Amino acid sequence: MRGGVGAVAVTEGILRRQSARESAARTYARALPIVPVRARGLTIEGADGRRYLDCLSGAGTLALGHNHPVVLDAIRKVLDSGAPLHVLDLATPVKDAFVTELFHNLPPGLADRARVQFCGPAGTDAVEAALKLVRAATGRAGVLAFTGAYHGMTAGALAASGGACDVRVTRLPYPQDYRCPFGVGGPSGAELAARWTESVLDDPKSGVRQPAGMILEPVQGEGGVIPAPDTWLRRMRQITADRSIPLIADEIQTGVGRTGAFWAVEHSGVTPDVMVLSKAIGGSLPLAVVVYRDDLDVWEPGAHAGTFRGNQLAMAAGTATLRHVREHRLSERAATLGSRMLTRLGDLARDFPCIGDVRGRGLMIGVELVDAEAEADADGDGVASANGPRPADPELAAAVQRECLRRGLIVELGGRHSSVVRLLPPLTITDDQASAVLDRLADAVASAARKRAAPDRAPVPQGRRRGQGDRAERAG
């Protein structure tokens, strides 16, 4: 329901002041010009009275959705107890409970001999700490990372991400079916990617020295929602283990049930040497940690720190979230519902040639938009020809995002060309809500495709193309 004229004026005024006063680096606010004032579960209400289904979920931070009762109760208990809210790295009952619950949920092979490092409050801080850790532990400097990766926006994390340039990070091919770097896809493409990695490491003339570590995402999120094949991930584990290279799993967005397992690496049975965690582990509040094998724990006292590494409210909220996901088996729920959503989106793709690919794992879903007229396939069935997939269509994806917002659905864009519509709903989403999300998305795709096909349509403005990790900045 829309608010009155006064509510709309308030919204416009706030957005206008934001535009005038905040940094040009702002991103979500450009593509999603709303002013949230209340939220619960999947739903956000704007200052103008409009309600939205939120499939952004704080970029995956809100595992239980907005203002879940167990999270609010955990925060209130700490506030009402009179406990200190800022303690640096001192031991507290709140921290002890968080670490206990976290270790209870870790992959068994890691939990048995783990150490945890509390660092700065963002995921990129955890990545920085992890890279620093493996360099200290191995005495080596180089890092292996993958095309399409996104690990954060600070210097070291950005250097390991796919949009980096002029950095000393060895870039390896990340396997994918739809846009396979070798043009074959499937198991063959994954095998070629693994062989390339082995060759780079074993060829004395490759120009790559023994690295300090390898960092990878079990599912690339910003890279376009690309799940790593389980067999390939097991090969990476074997390759690194055989060469004494620590394997760092970036589970910042994939962790805490998002992909249909508590941790995405569990799909493949892989136990990494290091895991970087943030987003959902803080129960919606800022928190980031590095968990690693005890033999890597070579830190000198004070070798790595962070003023806000003792965030008591985030630890309490995180404990409640981790426990709720575990006790209510929400990872299994994400696997089941995510599979149904992917099936329905696959049906939608058959109706719309502009949907080039649908992919994901659990409730981490991507829909890639392509230029359906750029390449006609031989069979006329709307599937890319043997020469490869159709070109990505970021303008159409941006149009779909705008049409979604008009229908009360918040989605994000990602992928190499900002052409992938991403769905990251909370793990608590109901069947009816999932159907509503897909109905609105289908309607938005139909509308955007119809407008694109209209012969008298106005030209679509060419917005600034974003780099890896940077969100679309087109107004809705």
mmCIF file of N, CA and C in Angstrom, residues 168-212:
data_model
loop_
_atom_site.group_PDB
_atom_site.id
_atom_site.type_symbol
_atom_site.label_atom_id
_atom_site.label_comp_id
_atom_site.label_asym_id
_atom_site.label_seq_id
_atom_site.Cartn_x
_atom_site.Cartn_y
_atom_site.Cartn_z
ATOM 1 N N ARG A 168 50.470 -8.800 -7.809
ATOM 2 C CA ARG A 168 51.238 -10.035 -7.857
ATOM 3 C C ARG A 168 50.416 -11.203 -7.323
ATOM 4 N N VAL A 169 49.349 -11.499 -8.024
ATOM 5 C CA VAL A 169 48.505 -12.644 -7.694
ATOM 6 C C VAL A 169 48.371 -13.479 -8.956
ATOM 7 N N THR A 170 48.605 -14.762 -8.851
ATOM 8 C CA THR A 170 48.466 -15.641 -10.007
ATOM 9 C C THR A 170 47.002 -15.983 -10.213
ATOM 10 N N ARG A 171 46.504 -15.677 -11.400
ATOM 11 C CA ARG A 171 45.085 -15.867 -11.692
ATOM 12 C C ARG A 171 44.887 -17.204 -12.402
ATOM 13 N N LEU A 172 44.001 -18.016 -11.875
ATOM 14 C CA LEU A 172 43.717 -19.328 -12.428
ATOM 15 C C LEU A 172 42.281 -19.380 -12.955
ATOM 16 N N PRO A 173 41.991 -20.260 -13.921
ATOM 17 C CA PRO A 173 40.621 -20.350 -14.463
ATOM 18 C C PRO A 173 39.670 -21.020 -13.480
ATOM 19 N N TYR A 174 38.516 -20.404 -13.289
ATOM 20 C CA TYR A 174 37.460 -20.981 -12.441
ATOM 21 C C TYR A 174 36.469 -21.674 -13.377
ATOM 22 N N PRO A 175 36.186 -22.943 -13.166
ATOM 23 C CA PRO A 175 35.336 -23.682 -14.108
ATOM 24 C C PRO A 175 33.882 -23.228 -14.054
ATOM 25 N N GLN A 176 33.268 -23.177 -15.203
ATOM 26 C CA GLN A 176 31.840 -22.900 -15.299
ATOM 27 C C GLN A 176 31.328 -23.496 -16.596
ATOM 28 N N ASP A 177 30.058 -23.815 -16.613
ATOM 29 C CA ASP A 177 29.479 -24.456 -17.792
ATOM 30 C C ASP A 177 29.090 -23.459 -18.878
ATOM 31 N N TYR A 178 28.367 -22.416 -18.486
ATOM 32 C CA TYR A 178 27.755 -21.546 -19.495
ATOM 33 C C TYR A 178 28.799 -20.741 -20.261
ATOM 34 N N ARG A 179 29.783 -20.208 -19.555
ATOM 35 C CA ARG A 179 30.833 -19.438 -20.221
ATOM 36 C C ARG A 179 32.198 -20.042 -19.880
ATOM 37 N N CYS A 180 32.350 -21.295 -20.194
ATOM 38 C CA CYS A 180 33.580 -22.025 -19.904
ATOM 39 C C CYS A 180 34.776 -21.343 -20.562
ATOM 40 N N PRO A 181 35.844 -21.076 -19.808
ATOM 41 C CA PRO A 181 37.009 -20.410 -20.402
ATOM 42 C C PRO A 181 37.679 -21.239 -21.503
ATOM 43 N N PHE A 182 37.389 -22.547 -21.510
ATOM 44 C CA PHE A 182 37.975 -23.411 -22.538
ATOM 45 C C PHE A 182 36.968 -23.762 -23.634
ATOM 46 N N GLY A 183 35.743 -23.266 -23.500
ATOM 47 C CA GLY A 183 34.739 -23.478 -24.529
ATOM 48 C C GLY A 183 34.121 -24.848 -24.561
ATOM 49 N N VAL A 184 34.277 -25.637 -23.487
ATOM 50 C CA VAL A 184 33.718 -26.991 -23.502
ATOM 51 C C VAL A 184 32.717 -27.227 -22.379
ATOM 52 N N GLY A 185 32.937 -26.630 -21.204
ATOM 53 C CA GLY A 185 32.013 -26.769 -20.088
ATOM 54 C C GLY A 185 32.011 -28.165 -19.502
ATOM 55 N N GLY A 186 31.157 -28.366 -18.493
ATOM 56 C CA GLY A 186 30.982 -29.679 -17.892
ATOM 57 C C GLY A 186 32.245 -30.228 -17.264
ATOM 58 N N PRO A 187 32.278 -31.546 -17.037
ATOM 59 C CA PRO A 187 33.447 -32.193 -16.429
ATOM 60 C C PRO A 187 34.729 -31.958 -17.221
ATOM 61 N N SER A 188 34.625 -31.893 -18.549
ATOM 62 C CA SER A 188 35.823 -31.682 -19.364
ATOM 63 C C SER A 188 36.428 -30.312 -19.105
ATOM 64 N N GLY A 189 35.570 -29.294 -18.987
ATOM 65 C CA GLY A 189 36.064 -27.960 -18.698
ATOM 66 C C GLY A 189 36.702 -27.879 -17.331
ATOM 67 N N ALA A 190 36.083 -28.528 -16.341
ATOM 68 C CA ALA A 190 36.640 -28.534 -14.989
ATOM 69 C C ALA A 190 37.981 -29.256 -14.955
ATOM 70 N N GLU A 191 38.101 -30.350 -15.726
ATOM 71 C CA GLU A 191 39.358 -31.085 -15.776
ATOM 72 C C GLU A 191 40.460 -30.243 -16.406
ATOM 73 N N LEU A 192 40.143 -29.500 -17.453
ATOM 74 C CA LEU A 192 41.135 -28.626 -18.075
ATOM 75 C C LEU A 192 41.584 -27.535 -17.109
ATOM 76 N N ALA A 193 40.635 -26.994 -16.340
ATOM 77 C CA ALA A 193 40.987 -25.967 -15.358
ATOM 78 C C ALA A 193 41.924 -26.536 -14.303
ATOM 79 N N ALA A 194 41.668 -27.759 -13.847
ATOM 80 C CA ALA A 194 42.527 -28.392 -12.846
ATOM 81 C C ALA A 194 43.912 -28.664 -13.411
ATOM 82 N N ARG A 195 43.956 -29.123 -14.648
ATOM 83 C CA ARG A 195 45.256 -29.403 -15.261
ATOM 84 C C ARG A 195 46.063 -28.122 -15.434
ATOM 85 N N TRP A 196 45.396 -27.042 -15.762
ATOM 86 C CA TRP A 196 46.082 -25.758 -15.900
ATOM 87 C C TRP A 196 46.713 -25.375 -14.565
ATOM 88 N N THR A 197 45.975 -25.552 -13.486
ATOM 89 C CA THR A 197 46.499 -25.229 -12.155
ATOM 90 C C THR A 197 47.728 -26.066 -11.838
ATOM 91 N N GLU A 198 47.649 -27.365 -12.104
ATOM 92 C CA GLU A 198 48.798 -28.232 -11.860
ATOM 93 C C GLU A 198 49.995 -27.805 -12.691
ATOM 94 N N SER A 199 49.758 -27.452 -13.940
ATOM 95 C CA SER A 199 50.849 -27.058 -14.821
ATOM 96 C C SER A 199 51.539 -25.795 -14.325
ATOM 97 N N VAL A 200 50.738 -24.819 -13.900
ATOM 98 C CA VAL A 200 51.307 -23.570 -13.401
ATOM 99 C C VAL A 200 52.198 -23.820 -12.195
ATOM 100 N N LEU A 201 51.773 -24.748 -11.328
ATOM 101 C CA LEU A 201 52.529 -25.005 -10.104
ATOM 102 C C LEU A 201 53.746 -25.891 -10.339
ATOM 103 N N ASP A 202 53.657 -26.801 -11.295
ATOM 104 C CA ASP A 202 54.722 -27.784 -11.469
ATOM 105 C C ASP A 202 55.725 -27.428 -12.557
ATOM 106 N N ASP A 203 55.380 -26.548 -13.463
ATOM 107 C CA ASP A 203 56.284 -26.146 -14.539
ATOM 108 C C ASP A 203 57.330 -25.174 -13.980
ATOM 109 N N PRO A 204 58.602 -25.543 -13.968
ATOM 110 C CA PRO A 204 59.627 -24.655 -13.399
ATOM 111 C C PRO A 204 59.790 -23.361 -14.180
ATOM 112 N N LYS A 205 59.234 -23.299 -15.381
ATOM 113 C CA LYS A 205 59.319 -22.081 -16.186
ATOM 114 C C LYS A 205 57.971 -21.365 -16.300
ATOM 115 N N SER A 206 57.038 -21.674 -15.424
ATOM 116 C CA SER A 206 55.727 -21.013 -15.490
ATOM 117 C C SER A 206 55.801 -19.575 -15.002
ATOM 118 N N GLY A 207 56.855 -19.257 -14.271
ATOM 119 C CA GLY A 207 56.976 -17.916 -13.713
ATOM 120 C C GLY A 207 56.258 -17.739 -12.401
ATOM 121 N N VAL A 208 55.710 -18.840 -11.860
ATOM 122 C CA VAL A 208 54.966 -18.786 -10.604
ATOM 123 C C VAL A 208 55.738 -19.539 -9.536
ATOM 124 N N ARG A 209 56.144 -18.849 -8.508
ATOM 125 C CA ARG A 209 56.851 -19.489 -7.408
ATOM 126 C C ARG A 209 55.853 -20.171 -6.466
ATOM 127 N N GLN A 210 56.374 -21.023 -5.613
ATOM 128 C CA GLN A 210 55.519 -21.693 -4.634
ATOM 129 C C GLN A 210 54.761 -20.637 -3.833
ATOM 130 N N PRO A 211 53.428 -20.689 -3.858
ATOM 131 C CA PRO A 211 52.646 -19.624 -3.222
ATOM 132 C C PRO A 211 52.424 -19.852 -1.733
ATOM 133 N N ALA A 212 51.990 -18.781 -1.071
ATOM 134 C CA ALA A 212 51.651 -18.872 0.352
ATOM 135 C C ALA A 212 50.311 -19.544 0.565
#
